[in-house]
CSV table of C-alpha atoms in Angstrom, one decimal:
chain,number,residue,atom,x,y,z
A,221,MET,CA,1.7,6.3,24.4
A,222,LYS,CA,2.5,4.4,27.5
A,223,GLN,CA,0.1,1.7,26.4
A,224,LEU,CA,1.8,1.4,23.1
A,225,PHE,CA,5.3,1.0,24.6
A,226,HIS,CA,4.0,-1.6,27.0
A,227,PHE,CA,2.4,-3.5,24.1
A,228,LEU,CA,5.5,-3.3,22.0
A,229,LYS,CA,7.7,-4.5,24.9
A,230,SER,CA,5.4,-7.6,25.3
A,231,ASN,CA,4.9,-8.3,21.6
A,232,ALA,CA,8.0,-7.0,19.9
A,233,SER,CA,8.9,-10.3,18.2
A,234,ASP,CA,5.4,-10.8,16.7
A,235,VAL,CA,4.7,-7.3,15.5
A,236,SER,CA,8.2,-7.0,14.0
A,237,PHE,CA,7.2,-9.7,11.6
A,238,GLY,CA,4.4,-7.5,10.3
A,239,TRP,CA,6.7,-4.5,10.3
A,240,VAL,CA,9.4,-6.2,8.2
A,241,LEU,CA,6.8,-7.3,5.5
A,242,THR,CA,5.5,-3.8,5.0
A,243,PHE,CA,9.0,-2.4,5.0
A,244,LEU,CA,10.1,-4.9,2.3
A,245,SER,CA,6.8,-4.2,0.3
A,246,SER,CA,8.6,-0.9,-0.6
A,247,PHE,CA,10.3,-2.7,-3.5
A,248,GLY,CA,6.9,-3.0,-5.2
A,249,GLN,CA,5.5,0.4,-4.2
A,250,THR,CA,5.1,3.2,-6.8
A,251,PHE,CA,7.3,5.6,-4.9
A,252,LEU,CA,10.3,3.3,-5.3
A,253,ILE,CA,9.6,2.0,-8.8
A,254,SER,CA,9.3,5.7,-9.9
A,255,LEU,CA,13.0,6.1,-9.2
A,256,TYR,CA,13.8,3.7,-12.0
A,257,VAL,CA,11.4,5.3,-14.5
A,258,PRO,CA,13.7,8.0,-16.0
A,259,LYS,CA,16.4,5.4,-16.8
A,260,ILE,CA,13.9,2.9,-18.1
A,261,ILE,CA,12.2,5.5,-20.3
A,262,GLU,CA,15.6,6.4,-21.7
A,263,LYS,CA,16.7,2.8,-22.2
A,264,PHE,CA,13.5,1.8,-24.1
A,265,ALA,CA,12.9,5.2,-25.8
A,266,LEU,CA,9.4,5.4,-24.2
A,267,THR,CA,7.3,8.4,-23.5
A,268,GLU,CA,5.9,9.1,-20.1
A,269,GLY,CA,2.4,8.2,-21.4
A,270,SER,CA,3.5,4.9,-22.9
A,271,PHE,CA,5.4,3.8,-19.8
A,272,GLY,CA,2.3,4.7,-17.8
A,273,GLY,CA,0.3,2.4,-20.0
A,274,VAL,CA,2.8,-0.4,-19.5
A,275,TYR,CA,2.7,0.2,-15.7
A,276,ALA,CA,-1.1,0.1,-15.7
A,277,ILE,CA,-1.2,-3.2,-17.6
A,278,ALA,CA,1.3,-4.8,-15.3
A,279,THR,CA,-0.6,-3.5,-12.2
A,280,ILE,CA,-4.0,-4.7,-13.5
A,281,ILE,CA,-2.7,-8.1,-14.2
A,282,SER,CA,-1.1,-8.3,-10.7
A,283,SER,CA,-4.4,-7.3,-9.1
A,284,VAL,CA,-6.3,-10.1,-10.9
A,285,ILE,CA,-3.7,-12.6,-9.8
A,286,LEU,CA,-3.8,-11.2,-6.3
A,287,LEU,CA,-7.5,-11.9,-6.1
A,288,SER,CA,-6.9,-15.6,-6.9
A,289,VAL,CA,-4.1,-16.1,-4.4
A,290,GLY,CA,-4.8,-13.7,-1.6
A,291,HIS,CA,-7.2,-16.1,0.1
A,292,THR,CA,-4.3,-18.6,0.8
A,293,ILE,CA,-3.4,-16.7,4.0
A,294,ASP,CA,-6.7,-18.0,5.4
A,295,HIS,CA,-5.9,-21.7,4.9
A,296,LYS,CA,-2.1,-22.1,4.4
A,297,SER,CA,0.7,-21.6,6.9
A,298,VAL,CA,1.8,-18.0,7.2
A,299,LYS,CA,5.5,-19.0,6.8
A,300,LYS,CA,4.8,-20.9,3.5
A,301,VAL,CA,2.8,-18.1,2.0
A,302,THR,CA,5.3,-15.4,3.1
A,303,ALA,CA,8.3,-17.5,1.8
A,304,PHE,CA,6.8,-17.9,-1.7
A,305,THR,CA,5.9,-14.2,-1.8
A,306,LEU,CA,9.4,-13.1,-0.8
A,307,LEU,CA,10.9,-15.5,-3.4
A,308,GLY,CA,8.6,-14.0,-6.0
A,309,LEU,CA,9.6,-10.5,-5.1
A,310,ALA,CA,13.3,-11.4,-5.1
A,311,CYS,CA,13.0,-12.9,-8.5
A,312,SER,CA,11.1,-9.9,-9.8
A,313,THR,CA,13.7,-7.4,-8.6
A,314,PHE,CA,16.5,-9.6,-10.0
A,315,LEU,CA,14.7,-9.8,-13.4
A,316,LEU,CA,14.3,-6.0,-13.4
A,317,GLY,CA,18.0,-5.9,-13.3
A,318,PHE,CA,18.1,-7.7,-16.7
A,319,SER,CA,15.1,-6.0,-18.2
A,320,HIS,CA,17.2,-3.9,-20.5
A,321,TYR,CA,17.5,-6.9,-22.8
A,322,HIS,CA,13.8,-6.9,-23.7
A,323,ILE,CA,10.7,-5.0,-22.8
A,324,ALA,CA,8.9,-8.3,-22.1
A,325,LEU,CA,11.3,-8.9,-19.2
A,326,LEU,CA,10.4,-5.4,-17.9
A,327,ILE,CA,6.6,-6.1,-18.0
A,328,ILE,CA,7.1,-9.5,-16.2
A,329,SER,CA,9.2,-7.9,-13.5
A,330,LEU,CA,6.7,-5.1,-13.0
A,331,ILE,CA,3.9,-7.6,-12.6
A,332,GLY,CA,5.9,-9.5,-10.0
A,333,LEU,CA,6.9,-6.3,-8.1
A,334,ARG,CA,3.3,-5.1,-8.0
A,335,LEU,CA,1.9,-8.5,-7.0
A,336,CYS,CA,4.4,-9.6,-4.5
A,337,GLY,CA,5.5,-6.2,-3.1
A,338,GLN,CA,2.7,-3.8,-2.9
A,339,GLY,CA,0.0,-6.5,-3.1
A,340,LEU,CA,0.9,-9.7,-1.2
A,341,LEU,CA,3.5,-8.6,1.4
A,342,SER,CA,1.1,-5.8,2.6
A,343,HIS,CA,-1.8,-8.2,2.5
A,344,ILE,CA,-0.1,-10.8,4.5
A,345,SER,CA,1.3,-8.4,7.1
A,346,LEU,CA,-1.9,-6.6,7.8
A,347,THR,CA,-4.2,-9.6,7.7
A,348,VAL,CA,-2.0,-11.6,10.1
A,349,MET,CA,-1.7,-8.6,12.6
A,350,SER,CA,-5.5,-7.9,12.5
A,351,ARG,CA,-6.4,-11.6,12.9
A,352,HIS,CA,-3.8,-12.3,15.6
A,353,TYR,CA,-4.7,-9.3,17.8
A,354,GLN,CA,-8.2,-8.4,18.8
A,355,ARG,CA,-8.1,-6.1,21.8
A,356,ASP,CA,-4.9,-4.4,20.7
A,357,ARG,CA,-5.5,-4.6,16.9
A,358,GLY,CA,-5.0,-0.9,16.4
A,359,LYS,CA,-1.6,-0.9,18.1
A,360,ALA,CA,-0.5,-4.0,16.2
A,361,LEU,CA,-1.6,-2.6,12.8
A,362,SER,CA,0.0,0.8,13.6
A,363,ILE,CA,3.4,-0.7,14.4
A,364,ALA,CA,3.2,-3.0,11.3
A,365,SER,CA,2.3,0.0,9.2
A,366,LEU,CA,5.4,1.9,10.3
A,367,GLY,CA,7.3,-0.2,7.8
A,368,TYR,CA,5.8,1.8,5.0
A,369,ALA,CA,7.1,5.1,6.4
A,370,MET,CA,10.5,3.6,7.2
A,371,GLY,CA,10.7,2.3,3.6
A,372,GLU,CA,9.8,5.7,2.2
A,373,ALA,CA,12.5,7.3,4.4
A,374,ILE,CA,15.3,4.8,3.8
A,375,PHE,CA,15.1,3.0,0.4
A,376,PRO,CA,14.9,6.0,-1.9
A,377,ILE,CA,18.3,7.3,-0.6
A,378,GLY,CA,20.0,3.9,-1.2
A,379,ILE,CA,18.3,3.2,-4.5
A,380,THR,CA,19.0,6.6,-5.9
A,381,THR,CA,22.6,6.4,-5.0
A,382,LEU,CA,23.0,3.0,-6.6
A,383,ILE,CA,21.3,4.2,-9.8
A,384,ALA,CA,23.5,7.3,-10.0
A,385,LEU,CA,26.7,5.3,-9.4
A,386,TYR,CA,26.1,2.0,-11.2
A,387,GLY,CA,22.8,2.2,-13.1
A,388,TYR,CA,19.3,0.9,-12.4
A,389,GLU,CA,20.2,-2.7,-13.3
A,390,ILE,CA,22.7,-3.0,-10.4
A,391,ALA,CA,20.3,-1.2,-8.0
A,392,ALA,CA,17.6,-3.8,-8.8
A,393,ARG,CA,20.0,-6.8,-8.4
A,394,VAL,CA,21.2,-5.4,-5.0
A,395,SER,CA,17.5,-5.1,-4.0
A,396,SER,CA,17.0,-8.8,-4.7
A,397,VAL,CA,19.9,-9.7,-2.4
A,398,VAL,CA,18.3,-7.7,0.5
A,399,ILE,CA,15.1,-9.7,0.1
A,400,ILE,CA,16.9,-13.0,-0.1
A,401,LEU,CA,18.7,-12.2,3.2
A,402,TYR,CA,15.3,-11.9,5.0
A,403,LEU,CA,14.0,-15.0,3.3
A,404,ILE,CA,16.9,-16.9,4.8
A,405,ARG,CA,16.1,-15.3,8.2
A,406,LEU,CA,12.5,-16.3,7.9
A,407,TYR,CA,13.5,-20.0,7.9
A,408,PHE,CA,14.5,-19.6,11.5
A,409,ILE,CA,11.4,-17.7,12.7
A,410,ASP,CA,8.5,-19.6,14.3
A,411,THR,CA,5.2,-18.2,12.8
A,412,SER,CA,2.9,-21.2,13.6
A,413,HIS,CA,1.0,-19.2,16.2
A,414,PHE,CA,-0.1,-16.8,13.4
A,415,ASP,CA,-1.9,-19.6,11.5
A,416,ASN,CA,-5.7,-19.6,11.3
A,417,LYS,CA,-6.2,-22.8,13.2
A,418,ALA,CA,-9.9,-23.0,12.3
A,419,SER,CA,-9.3,-23.3,8.6
A,420,ILE,CA,-5.6,-24.2,8.1
A,421,ALA,CA,-6.4,-27.6,6.8
A,422,GLN,CA,-9.1,-26.5,4.4
A,423,LYS,CA,-8.6,-26.3,0.7
A,424,HIS,CA,-10.8,-23.8,-0.9
A,425,SER,CA,-12.1,-24.6,-4.4
A,426,PHE,CA,-12.5,-21.8,-6.9
A,427,ARG,CA,-16.2,-22.3,-6.8
A,428,VAL,CA,-16.2,-21.6,-3.0
A,429,LEU,CA,-13.8,-18.7,-3.5
A,430,PHE,CA,-16.0,-17.2,-6.2
A,431,SER,CA,-19.1,-17.7,-4.1
A,432,ASN,CA,-17.5,-16.0,-1.1
A,433,LEU,CA,-16.3,-13.0,-3.1
A,434,LYS,CA,-19.6,-12.6,-4.9
A,435,ALA,CA,-21.4,-12.5,-1.5
A,436,VAL,CA,-19.0,-9.8,-0.3
A,437,ILE,CA,-19.5,-7.6,-3.4
A,438,LYS,CA,-23.3,-7.9,-3.2
A,439,ASP,CA,-23.2,-6.9,0.5
A,440,LYS,CA,-24.0,-3.2,1.1
A,441,ARG,CA,-20.9,-3.0,3.3
A,442,PHE,CA,-18.7,-3.4,0.3
A,443,LEU,CA,-20.0,-0.3,-1.4
A,444,ILE,CA,-19.6,1.7,1.8
A,445,ILE,CA,-16.0,0.7,2.5
A,446,MET,CA,-14.4,0.1,-0.9
A,447,PRO,CA,-14.8,3.6,-2.5
A,448,SER,CA,-12.7,5.2,0.3
A,449,SER,CA,-9.8,2.8,-0.1
A,450,PHE,CA,-10.0,3.0,-3.9
A,451,THR,CA,-10.0,6.8,-3.9
A,452,LEU,CA,-7.1,7.2,-1.5
A,453,SER,CA,-4.9,4.8,-3.5
A,454,PHE,CA,-6.0,6.4,-6.8
A,455,THR,CA,-5.1,9.9,-5.5
A,456,ALA,CA,-1.9,9.1,-3.7
A,457,THR,CA,-0.5,7.0,-6.6
A,458,ALA,CA,-1.5,9.6,-9.3
A,459,VAL,CA,0.1,12.5,-7.4
A,460,PHE,CA,3.3,10.6,-6.4
A,461,PHE,CA,3.7,9.0,-9.8
A,462,TYR,CA,3.8,12.4,-11.6
A,463,GLN,CA,5.1,14.4,-8.6
A,464,TYR,CA,8.3,15.6,-10.3
A,465,VAL,CA,6.3,16.5,-13.5
A,466,PHE,CA,4.2,18.7,-11.3
A,467,VAL,CA,7.2,20.2,-9.5
A,468,GLN,CA,8.8,21.0,-12.9
A,469,ASP,CA,5.6,22.6,-14.2
A,470,LYS,CA,5.4,24.7,-11.1
A,471,GLY,CA,9.0,25.8,-11.4
A,472,TRP,CA,9.8,24.5,-7.9
A,473,SER,CA,13.2,23.1,-6.8
A,474,ALA,CA,13.3,19.3,-7.2
A,475,PRO,CA,16.0,18.8,-4.5
A,476,LEU,CA,14.0,20.9,-2.1
A,477,TYR,CA,10.9,19.0,-2.8
A,478,ALA,CA,12.7,15.7,-2.2
A,479,THR,CA,13.7,17.1,1.2
A,480,PHE,CA,10.1,17.9,1.9
A,481,PHE,CA,9.2,14.3,1.1
A,482,THR,CA,11.1,13.3,4.2
A,483,ALA,CA,8.5,15.4,6.1
A,484,TYR,CA,5.8,13.3,4.5
A,485,ALA,CA,7.4,10.1,5.7
A,486,LEU,CA,7.9,11.4,9.2
A,487,THR,CA,4.3,12.6,9.4
A,488,ARG,CA,3.1,9.2,8.2
A,489,PHE,CA,5.3,7.5,10.8
A,490,VAL,CA,3.8,9.6,13.6
A,491,MET,CA,0.2,9.3,12.5
A,492,SER,CA,0.6,5.5,12.1
A,493,ILE,CA,1.3,5.4,15.8
A,494,PHE,CA,-1.6,7.7,16.8
A,495,GLY,CA,-3.9,6.0,14.3
A,496,GLY,CA,-3.4,2.7,16.1
A,497,LEU,CA,-4.1,4.2,19.5
A,498,TRP,CA,-7.2,6.0,18.2
A,499,VAL,CA,-8.5,2.8,16.6
A,500,ASP,CA,-8.3,1.0,20.0
A,501,LYS,CA,-9.9,3.9,21.8
A,502,PHE,CA,-12.6,5.1,19.4
A,503,SER,CA,-12.9,2.2,16.9
A,504,ALA,CA,-11.9,2.1,13.2
A,505,ARG,CA,-15.5,2.7,12.1
A,506,LYS,CA,-15.5,6.2,13.6
A,507,LEU,CA,-12.0,7.1,12.2
A,508,PHE,CA,-13.1,5.7,8.8
A,509,ARG,CA,-15.6,8.5,8.4
A,510,PHE,CA,-13.0,11.3,8.5
A,511,TYR,CA,-9.5,9.9,7.6
A,512,LEU,CA,-9.6,11.2,4.0
A,513,ILE,CA,-10.3,14.8,4.9
A,514,PRO,CA,-6.7,15.9,5.6
A,515,MET,CA,-5.5,14.7,2.2
A,516,ALA,CA,-8.4,16.5,0.5
A,517,LEU,CA,-7.6,19.7,2.3
A,518,GLY,CA,-3.9,19.3,1.3
A,519,LEU,CA,-4.7,19.3,-2.4
A,520,LEU,CA,-5.9,23.0,-2.2
A,521,PRO,CA,-2.5,24.6,-1.3
A,522,PHE,CA,-0.8,22.2,-3.6
A,523,ALA,CA,-3.0,23.3,-6.5
A,524,PHE,CA,-3.3,27.1,-5.9
A,525,MET,CA,-0.2,28.3,-3.9
A,526,GLU,CA,2.6,29.6,-6.1
A,527,GLY,CA,5.4,28.9,-3.6
A,528,ILE,CA,6.8,25.5,-2.9
A,529,ILE,CA,5.3,25.8,0.6
A,530,GLY,CA,2.1,24.5,-1.0
A,531,ALA,CA,3.9,21.2,-1.8
A,532,LEU,CA,5.1,21.0,1.8
A,533,LEU,CA,1.5,21.5,3.2
A,534,PHE,CA,0.2,18.9,0.8
A,535,LEU,CA,2.8,16.3,1.9
A,536,LEU,CA,2.1,17.0,5.6
A,537,PHE,CA,-1.7,16.6,5.1
A,538,ALA,CA,-1.2,13.5,2.9
A,539,GLY,CA,1.1,12.0,5.6
A,540,VAL,CA,-1.7,12.4,8.1
A,541,THR,CA,-4.2,10.5,5.9
A,542,THR,CA,-1.9,7.8,4.8
A,543,GLY,CA,-0.6,7.2,8.3
A,544,ILE,CA,-4.0,6.7,9.8
A,545,ALA,CA,-5.1,4.7,6.7
A,546,GLY,CA,-2.5,2.1,7.3
A,547,THR,CA,-4.4,1.0,10.5
A,548,VAL,CA,-7.9,2.1,9.7
A,549,LYS,CA,-8.4,0.3,6.3
A,550,THR,CA,-7.7,-3.1,7.7
A,551,ALA,CA,-9.1,-2.6,11.2
A,552,VAL,CA,-12.5,-1.5,9.8
A,553,LEU,CA,-12.7,-4.8,7.8
A,554,ALA,CA,-12.1,-6.8,10.9
A,555,GLU,CA,-14.7,-4.8,12.8
A,556,VAL,CA,-17.3,-5.1,10.1
A,557,TYR,CA,-16.7,-8.6,8.7
A,558,GLY,CA,-14.9,-10.4,11.5
A,559,VAL,CA,-11.6,-12.2,11.2
A,560,GLU,CA,-12.5,-15.8,10.2
A,561,LYS,CA,-12.3,-15.1,6.4
A,562,LEU,CA,-10.3,-11.9,6.7
A,563,GLY,CA,-7.7,-13.0,4.2
A,564,THR,CA,-10.3,-13.7,1.5
A,565,ILE,CA,-12.2,-10.5,2.2
A,566,ARG,CA,-9.1,-8.3,2.4
A,567,SER,CA,-7.7,-9.8,-0.9
A,568,LEU,CA,-10.8,-8.5,-2.7
A,569,PHE,CA,-10.4,-5.0,-1.2
A,570,THR,CA,-6.6,-5.1,-1.9
A,571,MET,CA,-7.4,-6.1,-5.5
A,572,PHE,CA,-9.4,-2.9,-6.0
A,573,MET,CA,-6.7,-0.9,-4.2
A,574,VAL,CA,-4.1,-2.2,-6.6
A,575,LEU,CA,-6.4,-1.6,-9.5
A,576,SER,CA,-6.7,2.0,-8.4
A,577,THR,CA,-3.0,2.4,-8.4
A,578,ALA,CA,-3.0,1.4,-12.1
A,579,LEU,CA,-5.9,3.7,-13.1
A,580,GLY,CA,-4.6,6.7,-11.2
A,581,PRO,CA,-1.4,7.3,-13.2
A,582,LEU,CA,-3.2,6.2,-16.4
A,583,ILE,CA,-6.2,8.6,-16.1
A,584,ILE,CA,-4.2,11.5,-14.8
A,585,GLY,CA,-1.6,10.9,-17.5
A,586,MET,CA,-4.3,11.1,-20.2
A,587,LEU,CA,-5.7,14.3,-18.7
A,588,ILE,CA,-2.2,15.8,-18.7
A,589,ASP,CA,-1.9,14.8,-22.4
A,590,TYR,CA,-5.2,16.5,-23.1
A,591,GLY,CA,-3.9,19.7,-21.6
A,592,VAL,CA,-5.9,19.8,-18.4
A,593,PRO,CA,-4.1,22.4,-16.1
A,594,PHE,CA,-2.5,21.3,-12.8
A,595,TYR,CA,-5.2,23.0,-10.7
A,596,GLY,CA,-7.8,21.2,-12.7
A,597,LEU,CA,-6.2,17.8,-12.0
A,598,MET,CA,-6.1,18.6,-8.3
A,599,LEU,CA,-9.7,19.7,-8.2
A,600,PHE,CA,-10.7,16.4,-9.9
A,601,LEU,CA,-8.9,14.4,-7.2
A,602,LEU,CA,-10.4,16.6,-4.5
A,603,GLY,CA,-13.9,15.9,-5.9
A,604,MET,CA,-13.3,12.2,-5.7
A,605,LEU,CA,-12.1,12.4,-2.1
A,606,VAL,CA,-15.1,14.5,-1.1
A,607,LEU,CA,-17.6,12.0,-2.6
A,608,ALA,CA,-15.8,9.1,-1.0
A,609,THR,CA,-15.9,10.9,2.4
A,610,LEU,CA,-19.6,11.5,2.1
A,611,ASN,CA,-20.3,7.9,1.1
A,612,ALA,CA,-18.2,6.8,4.2
A,613,GLN,CA,-20.7,8.4,6.5
A,614,ARG,CA,-23.1,5.5,5.8
A,615,ILE,CA,-20.9,3.2,7.9
A,616,LYS,CA,-22.7,4.6,11.0
A,617,LYS,CA,-25.5,2.2,10.2
A,618,VAL,CA,-23.2,-0.8,10.0
A,619,ALA,CA,-22.9,-2.9,13.2
A,620,MET,CA,-19.6,-4.1,14.6
A,621,VAL,CA,-18.8,-7.8,14.8
A,622,VAL,CA,-18.5,-8.9,18.4
A,623,GLU,CA,-15.4,-11.1,18.8
A,624,GLU,CA,-15.1,-13.7,21.5
């Protein structure tokens, strides 16, 4: 821990940039959007299943767009890419505040939230931190990833209060103001040292981009790394999207469960720190083989325990996995592929991650409609995590890229 505090003291300004971006990405994350869902369903007279379909469509569209723009962080200035992303996120949250006029506005706002929030802000933050830091990459990524946990701990309280007092429209508009305030602050921040000097002047054609992405997909490393990231996002999003449906089916107390969610955020916060230290000490490749196991184990008490303590155990175990994942998923790409084209490579992996967040709620929602019991859903997700963990063991045969 001493090393982490020393690193933070020397690099507070730089790593805070990554932290703020993951913090603000909360506005496009499922956990925050889910707070609007009951009011949106009521406003448009939708069913849970139909809204899940709308959400899936918006997320899939955003993942495709992400693939075509994610590479810009490799050859455009960090400040310019970040500014456009923040502006897009602010416009999307503002549009959500007027979505009650027509469902088309709702769909457009959801596309923007998923693209700019969960997709691009996370992508920019973790790509820049991983590229800028080599020896201390784990520490930088862990501190940047703390923004996720802080967002989960802070934003739901504020957004829920605003929705209860003034409605979801006002809550969304206030969110856009928060984003605009940081966009103004960004104007005065020097980020030139984050730019990829080797390729900042290059303009990548779609042919070159397609060729690069095709080469990544055909490489065996892709089929070793991608399934773990996909499965984690699929599982976490599916569970958190329907968490209050599950709580209701179990007959558990919703307010008590909401209190337990704070324990999840705290666990994720702590494990984000330790994950970074462990990456620098043991390498991301070693942690990558085992980081899904805690969440897999947590699904068992969640599925089979009658008391709400089962939910607490799941949230604690899930916090361990998601905390470590915030560092490991990006660090392993840098170790295996290098950092020269990390933005392009990571955009491909991020696209599949975002795609999984669309498929998770959609598929689990369909299984719920077909009458699959709760324990059956959890066992299905457990099976996916086990298979992904077994596949991840193949990374032992993949060599690390030696950086100068």
